[in-house]
C-alpha positions as semicolon CSV with decimal commas, in nm:
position;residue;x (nm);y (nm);z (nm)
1;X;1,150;-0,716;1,334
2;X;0,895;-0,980;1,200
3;X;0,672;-0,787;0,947
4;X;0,335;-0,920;0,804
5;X;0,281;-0,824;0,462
6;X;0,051;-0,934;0,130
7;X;0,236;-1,167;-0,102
8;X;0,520;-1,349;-0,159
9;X;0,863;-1,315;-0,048
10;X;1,045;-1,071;-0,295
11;X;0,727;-0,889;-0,357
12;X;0,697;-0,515;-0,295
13;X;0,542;-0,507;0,004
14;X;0,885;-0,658;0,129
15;X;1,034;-0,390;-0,016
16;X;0,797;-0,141;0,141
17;X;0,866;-0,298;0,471
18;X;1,249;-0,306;0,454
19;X;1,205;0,055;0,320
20;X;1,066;0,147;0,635
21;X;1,182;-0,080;0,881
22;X;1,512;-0,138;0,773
23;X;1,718;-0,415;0,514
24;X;1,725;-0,651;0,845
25;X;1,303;-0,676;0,834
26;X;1,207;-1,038;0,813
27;X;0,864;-1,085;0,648
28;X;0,536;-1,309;0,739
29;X;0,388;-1,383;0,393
30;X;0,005;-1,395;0,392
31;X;-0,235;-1,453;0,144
32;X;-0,472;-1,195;0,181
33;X;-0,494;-0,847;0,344
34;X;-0,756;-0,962;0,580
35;X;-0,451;-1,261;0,727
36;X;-0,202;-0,949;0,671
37;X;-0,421;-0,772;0,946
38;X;-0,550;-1,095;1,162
39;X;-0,180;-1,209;1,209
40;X;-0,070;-0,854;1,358
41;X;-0,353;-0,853;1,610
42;X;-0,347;-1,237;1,688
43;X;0,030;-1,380;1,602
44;X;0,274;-1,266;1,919
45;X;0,630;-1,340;1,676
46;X;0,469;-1,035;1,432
47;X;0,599;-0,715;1,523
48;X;0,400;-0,484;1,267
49;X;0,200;-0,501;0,935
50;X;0,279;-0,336;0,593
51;X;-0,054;-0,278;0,417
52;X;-0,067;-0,118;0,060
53;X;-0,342;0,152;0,100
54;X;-0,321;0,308;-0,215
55;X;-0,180;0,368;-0,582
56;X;-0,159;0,712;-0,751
57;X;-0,275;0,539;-1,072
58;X;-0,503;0,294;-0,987
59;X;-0,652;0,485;-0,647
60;X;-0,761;0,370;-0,332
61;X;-0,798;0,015;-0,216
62;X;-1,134;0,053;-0,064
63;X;-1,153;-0,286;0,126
64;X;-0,858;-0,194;0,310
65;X;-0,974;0,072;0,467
66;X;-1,225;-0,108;0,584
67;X;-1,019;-0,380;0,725
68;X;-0,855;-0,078;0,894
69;X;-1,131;0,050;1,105
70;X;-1,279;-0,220;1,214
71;X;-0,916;-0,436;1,324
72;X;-0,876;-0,190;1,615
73;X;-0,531;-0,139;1,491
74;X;-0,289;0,174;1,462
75;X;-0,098;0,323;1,231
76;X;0,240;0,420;1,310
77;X;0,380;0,551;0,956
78;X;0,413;0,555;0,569
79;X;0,598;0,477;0,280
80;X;0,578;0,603;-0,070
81;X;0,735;0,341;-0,292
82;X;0,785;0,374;-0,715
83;X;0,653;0,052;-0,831
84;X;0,943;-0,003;-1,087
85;X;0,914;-0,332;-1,331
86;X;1,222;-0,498;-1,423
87;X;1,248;-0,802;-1,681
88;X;1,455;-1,065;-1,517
89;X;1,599;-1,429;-1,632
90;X;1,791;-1,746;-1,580
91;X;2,218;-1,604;-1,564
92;X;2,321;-1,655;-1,917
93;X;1,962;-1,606;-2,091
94;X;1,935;-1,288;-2,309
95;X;1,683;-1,112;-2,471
96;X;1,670;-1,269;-2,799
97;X;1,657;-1,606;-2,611
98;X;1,275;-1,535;-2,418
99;X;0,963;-1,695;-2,527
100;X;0,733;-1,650;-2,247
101;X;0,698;-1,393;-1,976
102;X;0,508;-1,442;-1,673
103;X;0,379;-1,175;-1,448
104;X;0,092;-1,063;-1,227
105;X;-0,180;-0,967;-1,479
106;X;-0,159;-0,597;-1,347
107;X;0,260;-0,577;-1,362
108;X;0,201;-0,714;-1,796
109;X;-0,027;-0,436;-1,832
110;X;0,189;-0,141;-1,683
111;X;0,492;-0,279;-1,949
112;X;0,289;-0,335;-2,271
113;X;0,423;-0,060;-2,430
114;X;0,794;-0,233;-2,399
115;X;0,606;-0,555;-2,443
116;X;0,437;-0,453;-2,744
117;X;0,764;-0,465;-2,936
118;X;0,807;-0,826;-2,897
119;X;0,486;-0,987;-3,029
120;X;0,651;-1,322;-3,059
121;X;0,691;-1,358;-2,643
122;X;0,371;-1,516;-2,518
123;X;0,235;-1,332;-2,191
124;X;0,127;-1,573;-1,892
125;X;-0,070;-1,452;-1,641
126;X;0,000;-1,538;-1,260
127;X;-0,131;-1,433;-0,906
128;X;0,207;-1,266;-0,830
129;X;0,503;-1,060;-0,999
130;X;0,751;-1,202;-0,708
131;X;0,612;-1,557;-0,705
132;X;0,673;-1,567;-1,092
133;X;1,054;-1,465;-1,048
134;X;1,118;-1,776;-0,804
135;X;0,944;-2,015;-1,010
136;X;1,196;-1,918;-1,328
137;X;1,461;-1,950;-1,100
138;X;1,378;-2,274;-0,903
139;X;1,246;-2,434;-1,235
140;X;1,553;-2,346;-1,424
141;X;1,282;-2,180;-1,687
142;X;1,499;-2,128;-2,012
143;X;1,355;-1,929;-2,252
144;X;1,125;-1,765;-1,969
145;X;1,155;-1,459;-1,800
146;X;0,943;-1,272;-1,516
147;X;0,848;-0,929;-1,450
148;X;0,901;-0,864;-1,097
149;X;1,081;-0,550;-0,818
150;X;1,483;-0,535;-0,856
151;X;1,451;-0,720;-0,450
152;X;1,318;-1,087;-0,620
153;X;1,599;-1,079;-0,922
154;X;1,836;-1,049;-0,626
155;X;1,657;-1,267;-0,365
156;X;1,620;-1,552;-0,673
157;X;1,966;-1,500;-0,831
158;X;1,831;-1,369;-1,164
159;X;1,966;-1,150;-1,394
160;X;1,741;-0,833;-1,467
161;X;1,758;-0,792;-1,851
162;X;1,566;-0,475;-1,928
163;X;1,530;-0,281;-1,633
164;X;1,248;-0,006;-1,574
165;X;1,023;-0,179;-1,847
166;X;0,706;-0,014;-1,689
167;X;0,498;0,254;-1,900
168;X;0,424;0,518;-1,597
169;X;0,743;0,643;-1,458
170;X;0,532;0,815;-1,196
171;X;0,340;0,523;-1,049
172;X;0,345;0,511;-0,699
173;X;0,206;0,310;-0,399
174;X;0,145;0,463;-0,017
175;X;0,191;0,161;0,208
176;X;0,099;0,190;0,595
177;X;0,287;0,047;0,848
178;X;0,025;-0,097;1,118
179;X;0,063;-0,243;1,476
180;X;-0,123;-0,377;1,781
181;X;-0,040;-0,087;2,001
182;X;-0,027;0,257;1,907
183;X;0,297;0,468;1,991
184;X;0,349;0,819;2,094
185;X;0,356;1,065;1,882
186;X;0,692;1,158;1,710
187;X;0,779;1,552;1,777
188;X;0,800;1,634;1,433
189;X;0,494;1,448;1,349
190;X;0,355;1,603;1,058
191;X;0,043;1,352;0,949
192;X;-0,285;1,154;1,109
193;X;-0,530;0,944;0,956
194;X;-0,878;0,967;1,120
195;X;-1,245;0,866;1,078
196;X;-1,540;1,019;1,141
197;X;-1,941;1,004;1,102
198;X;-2,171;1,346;1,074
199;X;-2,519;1,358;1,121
200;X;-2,720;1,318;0,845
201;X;-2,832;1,674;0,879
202;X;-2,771;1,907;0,552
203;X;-2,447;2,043;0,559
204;X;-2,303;1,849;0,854
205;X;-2,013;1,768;0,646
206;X;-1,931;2,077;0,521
207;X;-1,911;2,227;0,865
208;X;-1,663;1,948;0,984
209;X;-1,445;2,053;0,619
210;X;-1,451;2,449;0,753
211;X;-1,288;2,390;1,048
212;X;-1,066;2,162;0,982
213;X;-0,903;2,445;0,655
214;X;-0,987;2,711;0,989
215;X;-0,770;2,552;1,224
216;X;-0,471;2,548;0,916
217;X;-0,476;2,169;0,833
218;X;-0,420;2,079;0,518
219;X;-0,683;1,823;0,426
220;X;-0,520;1,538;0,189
221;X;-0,744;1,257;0,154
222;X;-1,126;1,181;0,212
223;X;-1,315;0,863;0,112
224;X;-1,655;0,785;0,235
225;X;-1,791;0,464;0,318
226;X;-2,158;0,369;0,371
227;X;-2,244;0,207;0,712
228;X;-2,453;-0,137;0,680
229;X;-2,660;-0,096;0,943
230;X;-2,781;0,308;0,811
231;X;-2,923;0,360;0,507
232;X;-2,759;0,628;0,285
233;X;-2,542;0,697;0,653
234;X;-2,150;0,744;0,577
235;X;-1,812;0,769;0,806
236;X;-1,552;0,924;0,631
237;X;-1,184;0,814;0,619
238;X;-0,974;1,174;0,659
239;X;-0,616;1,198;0,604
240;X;-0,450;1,520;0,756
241;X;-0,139;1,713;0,733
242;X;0,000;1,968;0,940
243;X;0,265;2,161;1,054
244;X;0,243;2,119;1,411
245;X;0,067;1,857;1,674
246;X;-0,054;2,115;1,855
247;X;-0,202;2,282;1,559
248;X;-0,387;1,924;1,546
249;X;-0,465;1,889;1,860
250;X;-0,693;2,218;1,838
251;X;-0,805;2,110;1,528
252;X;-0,956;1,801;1,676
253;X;-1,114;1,994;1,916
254;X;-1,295;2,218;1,673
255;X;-1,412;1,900;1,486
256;X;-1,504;1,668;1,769
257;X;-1,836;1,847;1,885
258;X;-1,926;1,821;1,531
259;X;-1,894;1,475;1,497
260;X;-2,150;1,205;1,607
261;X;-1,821;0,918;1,627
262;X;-1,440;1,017;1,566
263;X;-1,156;0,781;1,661
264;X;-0,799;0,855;1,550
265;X;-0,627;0,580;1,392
266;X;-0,250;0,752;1,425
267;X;-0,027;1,068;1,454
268;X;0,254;0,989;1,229
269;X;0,543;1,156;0,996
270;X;0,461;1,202;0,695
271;X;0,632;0,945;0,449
272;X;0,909;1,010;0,224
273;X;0,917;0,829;-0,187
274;X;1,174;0,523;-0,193
């Protein structure tokens, strides 16, 4: 399968995709989330999307989830991925021998505490931990190394140095896996992301929350968003998890009379951490 996904070759959305999709996944690079999602509705050669959707450090990324509801695409599954930094170089460089690192601004700041104890290595900021690992390599950067996932040291022939440099062993992104057309429902599926708007009348919410616990689901995420066009109006991105899809089913059915707009955006299995 051809799989859109943010970034560069290397990067961990690859790694999120072949997690999911298998070692086999080739990747459509794209600059942006909002190309990740135009080139799965509009590009016939890509199969799917991987879209990072949120980190349990850093939370939610908001724009996505906008980019979600209004692409008219589905969601077909999940991956949990540990974001795990490794410190990779030229074959033959060592430790002793760096003088720079380069990195994504975000991957330098989850390894200054392993960073910290070398305050002679200049930090370089770049737009991408995977991008940084093929310039050393096609560059034949001495004295340079790059912070980047275990996949680019292997995809760039670099030797990883110091592996597991990052701070937070328990950082973690949830990536979705999107597509044009929705699929059935697996049997065992356990999970479905869904959004919904109330009425603006007191305690329309709160109503919506009842019977959704009532009918046994186990609510696990719920962002609001503000709709442009309403003043102080909000639809609410709901994430629920259940044990069967017929305890779902009749769950939507509670909720849907209480709901001015719902629209399910998939019925899925709940991911497993890679």
């Amino acid at each position: 399968m051809n799989i859109a996904i943010q970034g560069f070759e290397g990067s961990f959305h690859q790694i999120a995709a072949q997690s999911y999709y298998g070692k086999q996944t080739t990747v459509e690079c794209c600059a942006s989330f909002a190309e990740l999602v135009r080139k799965v509705k509009q590009q016939p050669d890509v199969d799917a999307g991987v879209m990072a959707i949120e980190n349990s450090i850093a939370g939610s990324i908001l724009p996505n989830y906008s980019l979600l509801k209004n692409s008219g695409l589905h969601i077909n599954g999940e991956v949990y991925l540990q974001i795990k930094q490794q410190l990779m170089v030229l074959p033959g460089q060592t430790l002793e021998d760096i003088r720079e690192v380069h990195s994504h601004p975000m991957a330098l700041l989850q390894c200054m505490d392993f960073l910290e104890k070398y305050p002679h290595i200049k930090l370089v900021e770049t737009e991408d931990t995977a991008l940084s690992a093929k310039h050393v390599a096609q560059k034949k950067l001495k004295s340079t190394a790059a912070i980047a996932g275990k996949l680019a040291a292997d995809l760039f022939g670099l030797d990883i140095i110091a592996p597991n440099i990052h701070t937070a062993k328990n950082n973690y992104t949830r990536f979705l896996a999107i597509s044009r057309n929705g699929t059935a429902p697996a049997p065992d599926a356990n999970k479905a992301s869904v959004y919904f708007q109330t009425s603006h009348d007191r305690g329309s919410l709160a109503k919506v929350l009842t019977k959704i616990a009532d009918a046994g689901i186990n609510l696990s995420k719920l962002q609001s968003f503000p709709i442009p066009a309403k003043e102080w109006t909000y639809y609410f991105h709901a994430d629920m998890e259940f044990e069967s899809l017929d305890l779902f089913n009749k769950g939507l059915e509670h909720i849907t009379p209480l709901t001015e707009h719902l629209k399910v955006l998939g019925v899925y299995k709940k991911g497993i951490t890679h």
